[in-house]
mmCIF file of C-alpha atoms in Angstrom:
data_model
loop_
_atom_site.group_PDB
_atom_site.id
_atom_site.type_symbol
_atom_site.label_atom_id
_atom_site.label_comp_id
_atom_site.label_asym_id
_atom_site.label_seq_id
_atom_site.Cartn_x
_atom_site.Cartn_y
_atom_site.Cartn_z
ATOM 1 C CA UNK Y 24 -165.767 -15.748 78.953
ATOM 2 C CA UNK Y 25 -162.117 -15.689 78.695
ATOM 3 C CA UNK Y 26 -160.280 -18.957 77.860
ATOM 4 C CA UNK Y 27 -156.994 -19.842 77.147
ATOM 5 C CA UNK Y 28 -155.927 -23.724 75.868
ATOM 6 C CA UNK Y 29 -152.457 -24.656 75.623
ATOM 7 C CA UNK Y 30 -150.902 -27.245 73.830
ATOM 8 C CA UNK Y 31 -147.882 -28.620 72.145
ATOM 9 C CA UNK Y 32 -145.775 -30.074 75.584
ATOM 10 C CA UNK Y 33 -144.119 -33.685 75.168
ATOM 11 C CA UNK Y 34 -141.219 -35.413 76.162
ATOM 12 C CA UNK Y 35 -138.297 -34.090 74.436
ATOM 13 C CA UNK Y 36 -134.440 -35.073 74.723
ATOM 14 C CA UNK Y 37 -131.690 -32.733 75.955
ATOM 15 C CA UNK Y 38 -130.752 -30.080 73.257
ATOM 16 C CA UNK Y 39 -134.013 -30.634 71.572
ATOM 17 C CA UNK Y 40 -136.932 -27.857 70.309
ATOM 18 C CA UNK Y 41 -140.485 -27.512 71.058
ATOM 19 C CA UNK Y 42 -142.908 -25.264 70.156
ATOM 20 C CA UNK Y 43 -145.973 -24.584 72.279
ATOM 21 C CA UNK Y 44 -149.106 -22.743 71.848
ATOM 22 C CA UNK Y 45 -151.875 -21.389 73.529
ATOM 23 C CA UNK Y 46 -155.235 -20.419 71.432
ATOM 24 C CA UNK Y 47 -157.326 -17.360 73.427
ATOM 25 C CA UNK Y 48 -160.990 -16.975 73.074
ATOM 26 C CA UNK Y 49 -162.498 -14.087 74.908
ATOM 27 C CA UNK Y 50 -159.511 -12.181 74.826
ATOM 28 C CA UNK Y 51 -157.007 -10.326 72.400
ATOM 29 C CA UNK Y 52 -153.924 -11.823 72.675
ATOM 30 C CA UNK Y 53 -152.298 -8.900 70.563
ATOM 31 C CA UNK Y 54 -153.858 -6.161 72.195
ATOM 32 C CA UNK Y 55 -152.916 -7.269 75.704
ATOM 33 C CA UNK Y 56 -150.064 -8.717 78.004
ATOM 34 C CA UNK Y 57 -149.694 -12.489 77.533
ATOM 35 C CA UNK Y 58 -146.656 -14.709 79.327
ATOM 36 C CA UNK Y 59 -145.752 -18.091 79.979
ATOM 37 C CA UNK Y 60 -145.552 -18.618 83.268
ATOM 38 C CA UNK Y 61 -144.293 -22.181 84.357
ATOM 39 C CA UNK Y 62 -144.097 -24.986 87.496
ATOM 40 C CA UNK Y 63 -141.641 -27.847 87.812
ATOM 41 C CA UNK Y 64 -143.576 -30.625 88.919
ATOM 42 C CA UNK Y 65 -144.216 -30.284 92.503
ATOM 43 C CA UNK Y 66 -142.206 -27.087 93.149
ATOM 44 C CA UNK Y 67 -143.058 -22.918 92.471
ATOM 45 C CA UNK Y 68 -143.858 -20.650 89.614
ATOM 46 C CA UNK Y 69 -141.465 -19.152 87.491
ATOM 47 C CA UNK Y 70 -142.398 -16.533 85.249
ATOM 48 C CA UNK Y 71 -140.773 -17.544 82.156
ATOM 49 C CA UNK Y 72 -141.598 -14.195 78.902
ATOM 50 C CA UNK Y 73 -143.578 -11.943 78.526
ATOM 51 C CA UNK Y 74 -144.776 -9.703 75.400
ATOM 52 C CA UNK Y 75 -146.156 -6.602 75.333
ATOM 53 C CA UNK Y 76 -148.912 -5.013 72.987
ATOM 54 C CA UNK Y 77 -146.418 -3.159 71.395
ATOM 55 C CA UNK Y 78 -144.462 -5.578 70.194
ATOM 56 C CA UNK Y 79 -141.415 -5.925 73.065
ATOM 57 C CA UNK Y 80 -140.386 -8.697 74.434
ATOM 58 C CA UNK Y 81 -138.651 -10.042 77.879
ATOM 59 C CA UNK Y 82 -137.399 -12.932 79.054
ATOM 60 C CA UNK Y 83 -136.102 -14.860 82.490
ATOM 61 C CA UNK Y 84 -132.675 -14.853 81.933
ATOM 62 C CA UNK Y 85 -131.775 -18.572 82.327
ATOM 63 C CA UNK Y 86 -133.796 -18.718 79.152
ATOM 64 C CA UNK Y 87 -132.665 -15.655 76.772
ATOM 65 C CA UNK Y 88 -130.934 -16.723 73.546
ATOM 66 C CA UNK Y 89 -133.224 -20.168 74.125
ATOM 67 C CA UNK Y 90 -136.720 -19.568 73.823
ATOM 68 C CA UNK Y 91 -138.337 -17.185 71.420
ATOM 69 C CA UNK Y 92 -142.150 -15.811 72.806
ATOM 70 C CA UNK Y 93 -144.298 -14.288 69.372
ATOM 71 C CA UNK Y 94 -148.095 -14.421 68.515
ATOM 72 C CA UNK Y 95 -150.425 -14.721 65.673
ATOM 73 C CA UNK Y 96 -153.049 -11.965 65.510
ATOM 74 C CA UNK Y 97 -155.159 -13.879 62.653
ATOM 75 C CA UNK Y 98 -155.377 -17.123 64.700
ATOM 76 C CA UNK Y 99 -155.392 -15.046 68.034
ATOM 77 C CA UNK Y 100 -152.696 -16.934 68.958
ATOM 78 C CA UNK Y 101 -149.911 -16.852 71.518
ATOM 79 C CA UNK Y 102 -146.292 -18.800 71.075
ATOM 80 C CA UNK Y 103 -143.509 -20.398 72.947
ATOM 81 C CA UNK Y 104 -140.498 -21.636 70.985
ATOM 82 C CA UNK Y 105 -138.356 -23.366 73.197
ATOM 83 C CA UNK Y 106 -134.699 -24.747 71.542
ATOM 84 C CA UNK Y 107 -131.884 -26.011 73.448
ATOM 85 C CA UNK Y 108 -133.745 -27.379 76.498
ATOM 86 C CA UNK Y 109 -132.360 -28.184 79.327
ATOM 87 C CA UNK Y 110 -133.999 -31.147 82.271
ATOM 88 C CA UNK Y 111 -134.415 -27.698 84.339
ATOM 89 C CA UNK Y 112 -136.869 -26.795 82.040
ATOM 90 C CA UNK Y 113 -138.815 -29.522 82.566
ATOM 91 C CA UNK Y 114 -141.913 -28.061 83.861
ATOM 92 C CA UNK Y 115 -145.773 -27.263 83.392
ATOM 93 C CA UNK Y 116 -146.407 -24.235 81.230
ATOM 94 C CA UNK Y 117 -149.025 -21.993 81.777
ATOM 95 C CA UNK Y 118 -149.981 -19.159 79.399
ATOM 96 C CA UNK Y 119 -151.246 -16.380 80.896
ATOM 97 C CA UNK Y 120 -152.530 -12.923 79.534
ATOM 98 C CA UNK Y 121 -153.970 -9.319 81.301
ATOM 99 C CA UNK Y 122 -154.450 -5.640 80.760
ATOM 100 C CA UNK Y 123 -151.794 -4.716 82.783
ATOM 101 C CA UNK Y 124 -147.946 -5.495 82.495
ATOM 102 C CA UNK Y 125 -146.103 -8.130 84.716
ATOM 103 C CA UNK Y 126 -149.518 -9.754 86.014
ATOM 104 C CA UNK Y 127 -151.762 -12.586 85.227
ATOM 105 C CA UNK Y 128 -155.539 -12.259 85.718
ATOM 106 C CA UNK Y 129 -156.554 -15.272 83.415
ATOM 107 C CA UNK Y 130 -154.883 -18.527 83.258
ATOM 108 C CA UNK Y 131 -154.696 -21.484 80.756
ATOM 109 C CA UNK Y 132 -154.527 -25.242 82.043
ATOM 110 C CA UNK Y 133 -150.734 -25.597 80.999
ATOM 111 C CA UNK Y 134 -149.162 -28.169 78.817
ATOM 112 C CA UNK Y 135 -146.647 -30.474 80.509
ATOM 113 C CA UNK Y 136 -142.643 -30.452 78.737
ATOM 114 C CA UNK Y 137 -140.684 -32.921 80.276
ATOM 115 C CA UNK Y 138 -136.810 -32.963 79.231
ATOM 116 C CA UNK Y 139 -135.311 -36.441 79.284
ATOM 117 C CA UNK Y 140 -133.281 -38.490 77.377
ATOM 118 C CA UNK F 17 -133.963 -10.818 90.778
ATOM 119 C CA UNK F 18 -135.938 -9.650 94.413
ATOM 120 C CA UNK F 19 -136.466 -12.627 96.598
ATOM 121 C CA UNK F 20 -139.764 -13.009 97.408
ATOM 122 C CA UNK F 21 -139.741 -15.009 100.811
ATOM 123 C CA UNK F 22 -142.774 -16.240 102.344
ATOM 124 C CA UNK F 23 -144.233 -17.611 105.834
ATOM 125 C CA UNK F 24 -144.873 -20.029 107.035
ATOM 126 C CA UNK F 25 -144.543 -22.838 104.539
ATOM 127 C CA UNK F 26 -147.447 -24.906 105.609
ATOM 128 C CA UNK F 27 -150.609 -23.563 107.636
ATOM 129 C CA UNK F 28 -153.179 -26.251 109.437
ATOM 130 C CA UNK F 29 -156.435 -23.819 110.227
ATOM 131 C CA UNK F 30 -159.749 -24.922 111.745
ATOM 132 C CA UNK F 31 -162.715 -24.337 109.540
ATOM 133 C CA UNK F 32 -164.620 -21.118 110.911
ATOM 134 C CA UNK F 33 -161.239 -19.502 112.080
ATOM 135 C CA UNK F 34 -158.641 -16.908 110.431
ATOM 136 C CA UNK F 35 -155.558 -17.664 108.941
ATOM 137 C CA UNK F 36 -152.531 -15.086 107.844
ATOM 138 C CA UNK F 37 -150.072 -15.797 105.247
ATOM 139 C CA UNK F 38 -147.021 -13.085 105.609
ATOM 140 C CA UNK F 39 -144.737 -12.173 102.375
ATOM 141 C CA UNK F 40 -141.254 -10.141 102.463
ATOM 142 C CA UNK F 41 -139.758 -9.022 99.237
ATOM 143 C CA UNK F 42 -135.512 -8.700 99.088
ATOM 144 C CA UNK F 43 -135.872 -5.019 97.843
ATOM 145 C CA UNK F 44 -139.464 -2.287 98.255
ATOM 146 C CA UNK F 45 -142.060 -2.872 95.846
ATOM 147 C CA UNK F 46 -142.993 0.407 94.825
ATOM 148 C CA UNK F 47 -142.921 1.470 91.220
ATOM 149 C CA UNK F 48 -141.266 4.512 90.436
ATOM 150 C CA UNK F 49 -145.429 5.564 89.283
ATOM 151 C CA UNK F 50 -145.921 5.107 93.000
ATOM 152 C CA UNK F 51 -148.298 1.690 92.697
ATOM 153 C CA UNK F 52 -146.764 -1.339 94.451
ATOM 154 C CA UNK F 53 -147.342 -4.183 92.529
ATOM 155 C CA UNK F 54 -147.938 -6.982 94.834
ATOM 156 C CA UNK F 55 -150.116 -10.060 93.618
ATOM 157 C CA UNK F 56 -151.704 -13.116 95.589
ATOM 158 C CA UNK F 57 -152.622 -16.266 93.934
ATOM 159 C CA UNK F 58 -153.960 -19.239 95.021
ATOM 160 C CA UNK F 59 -153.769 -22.953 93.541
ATOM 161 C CA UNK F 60 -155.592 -25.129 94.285
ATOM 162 C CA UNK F 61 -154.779 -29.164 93.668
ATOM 163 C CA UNK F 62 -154.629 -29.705 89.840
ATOM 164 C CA UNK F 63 -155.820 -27.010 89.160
ATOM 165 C CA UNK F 64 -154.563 -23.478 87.357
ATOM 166 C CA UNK F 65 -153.404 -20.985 89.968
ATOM 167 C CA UNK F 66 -156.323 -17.757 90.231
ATOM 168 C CA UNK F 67 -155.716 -14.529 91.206
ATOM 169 C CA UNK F 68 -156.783 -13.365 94.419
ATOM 170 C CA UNK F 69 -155.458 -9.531 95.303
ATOM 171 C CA UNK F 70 -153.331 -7.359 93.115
ATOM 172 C CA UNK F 71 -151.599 -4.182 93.877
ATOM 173 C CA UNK F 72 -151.869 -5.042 97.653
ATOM 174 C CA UNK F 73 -155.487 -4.711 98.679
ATOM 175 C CA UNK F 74 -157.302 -4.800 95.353
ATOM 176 C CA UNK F 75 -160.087 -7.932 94.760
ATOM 177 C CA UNK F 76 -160.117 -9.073 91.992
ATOM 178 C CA UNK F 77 -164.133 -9.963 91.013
ATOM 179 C CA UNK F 78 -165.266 -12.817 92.590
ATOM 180 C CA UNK F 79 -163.151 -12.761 95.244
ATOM 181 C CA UNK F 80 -164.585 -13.473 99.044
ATOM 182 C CA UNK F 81 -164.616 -10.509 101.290
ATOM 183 C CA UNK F 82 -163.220 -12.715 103.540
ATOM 184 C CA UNK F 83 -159.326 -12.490 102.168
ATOM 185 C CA UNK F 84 -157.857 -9.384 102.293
ATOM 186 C CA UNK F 85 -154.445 -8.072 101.764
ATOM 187 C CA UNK F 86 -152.241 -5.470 102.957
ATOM 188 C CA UNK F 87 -148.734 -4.459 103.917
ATOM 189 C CA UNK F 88 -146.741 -1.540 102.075
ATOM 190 C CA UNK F 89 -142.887 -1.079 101.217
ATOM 191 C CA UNK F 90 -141.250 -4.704 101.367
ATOM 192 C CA UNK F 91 -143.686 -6.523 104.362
ATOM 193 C CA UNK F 92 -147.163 -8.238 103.142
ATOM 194 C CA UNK F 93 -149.641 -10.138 104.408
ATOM 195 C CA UNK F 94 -152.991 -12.190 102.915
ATOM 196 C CA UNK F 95 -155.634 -12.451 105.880
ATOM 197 C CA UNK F 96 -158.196 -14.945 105.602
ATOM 198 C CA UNK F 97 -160.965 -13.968 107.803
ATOM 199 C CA UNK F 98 -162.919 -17.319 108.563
ATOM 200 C CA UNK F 99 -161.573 -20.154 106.579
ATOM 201 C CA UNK F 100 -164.045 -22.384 104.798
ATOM 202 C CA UNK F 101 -163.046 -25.616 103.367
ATOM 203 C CA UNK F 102 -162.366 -23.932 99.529
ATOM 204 C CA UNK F 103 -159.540 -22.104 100.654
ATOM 205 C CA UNK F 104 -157.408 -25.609 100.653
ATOM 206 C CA UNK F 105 -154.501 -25.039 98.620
ATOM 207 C CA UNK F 106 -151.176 -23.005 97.747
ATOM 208 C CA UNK F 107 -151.200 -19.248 98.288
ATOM 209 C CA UNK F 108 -148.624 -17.607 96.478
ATOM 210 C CA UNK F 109 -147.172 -13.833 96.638
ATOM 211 C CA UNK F 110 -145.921 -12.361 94.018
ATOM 212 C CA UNK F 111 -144.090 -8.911 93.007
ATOM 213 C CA UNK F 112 -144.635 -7.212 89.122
ATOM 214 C CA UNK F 113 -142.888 -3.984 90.369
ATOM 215 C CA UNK F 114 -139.265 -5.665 88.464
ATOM 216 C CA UNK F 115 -139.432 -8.575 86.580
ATOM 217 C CA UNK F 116 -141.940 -10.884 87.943
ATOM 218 C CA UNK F 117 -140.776 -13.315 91.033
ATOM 219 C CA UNK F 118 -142.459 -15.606 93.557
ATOM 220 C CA UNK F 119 -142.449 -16.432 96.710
ATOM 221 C CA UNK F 120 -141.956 -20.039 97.584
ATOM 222 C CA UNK F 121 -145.826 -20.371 98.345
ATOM 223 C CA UNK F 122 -147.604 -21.479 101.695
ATOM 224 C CA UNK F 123 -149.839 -24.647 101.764
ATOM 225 C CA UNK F 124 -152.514 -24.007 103.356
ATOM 226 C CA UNK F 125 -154.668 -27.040 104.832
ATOM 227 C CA UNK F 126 -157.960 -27.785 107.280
#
């Protein structure tokens, strides 16, 4: 069974850094396609980075230069950080992984950020 | 970015009875491999969304006979074929052939 657990979200002031995580189990987060994919409270999805097995990364643009997506292949391990947020990235973020580029087959629970001062 | 635009926002369906959600992307959908890469998702309250249908008409496991999608170019559609009260929720399109967008979603209730 695949599972995905994210963690790290809090409240965090404009301008401010946060790093979040999201520990697979089931599934080989370095040998696959894993995002963060994430939803304001009460609005859409946005897909938010993606990396690819081999390495490359992509971003949304309104966060390029901001957030930095990496993983861990010991701890199996996938990574979001986030620096210079903004209250529009105040959101839920779901990490999401699959065989197959630009999709999403299995789903974490998310971990809430919330940008405030 | 392609807009993703979907209709309607909100559907009210009787248990028992079909229900279609349509999807229009800004710009076609197919790959330059020839796949369209068109994804359906559905969320239900609290919860994580699931995937339903990628590449237009494919199941994923699990997945009731009962929703099926089709639709080719830039104009998709998710068919329910006989509601049942699980299908309560947001259905959302959604296009991998650029970088990945939404569509706004369509609530879905009984």
């Amino acid at each position: 069974e695949v599972r995905l657990v994210e963690s790290g979200g809090g409240l965090v002031h404009p301008g401010g850094s946060l790093r979040l995580s999201c520990e697979a189990s089931g599934f080989t987060v370095a040998t696959n396609y894993m995002s963060w994919v994430r939803q304001p409270p009460g609005k859409g999805l946005e897909w938010v980075s993606i990396v690819y097995p081999d390495g490359n990364t992509y971003y949304k643009d309104s966060v390029k230069g901001r957030f930095i997506i990496s993983r861990d292949r010991s701890e199996n391990t996938l990574y979001l950080q986030m620096s210079g947020l903004r209250g529009e990235d105040t959101a839920l973020y779901y990490c999401a992984g699959d065989t197959v580029a630009n999709n999403a087959d299995y789903w974490g629970q998310g971990t809430l950020v919330t940008v405030s001062s | 970015e392609v807009v993703m635009t979907q209709s309607p926002l909100s559907l009210s369906v009787t248990l028992g009875q079909p229900a279609s959600i349509s999807c229009r992307s800004s710009q076609s959908l197919v790959h330059r491999d020839g796949n369209t890469f068109l994804t359906w998702f559905h969320q239900r309250p609290g919860q994580s969304p699931r995937r339903l249908i990628y590449q237009v008409s494919y199941r994923d496991s699990g997945v009731p006979d009962r929703f099926t999608g089709s639709g080719s170019g830039t104009y998709f559609t998710l068919k329910i074929s006989r509601v049942e009260a699980d299908d309560v929720g947001i259905y959302y399109c959604m296009q991998g052939t650029y970088w990945p967008t939404f569509g706004g979603g369509t609530r879905v209730e009984i």
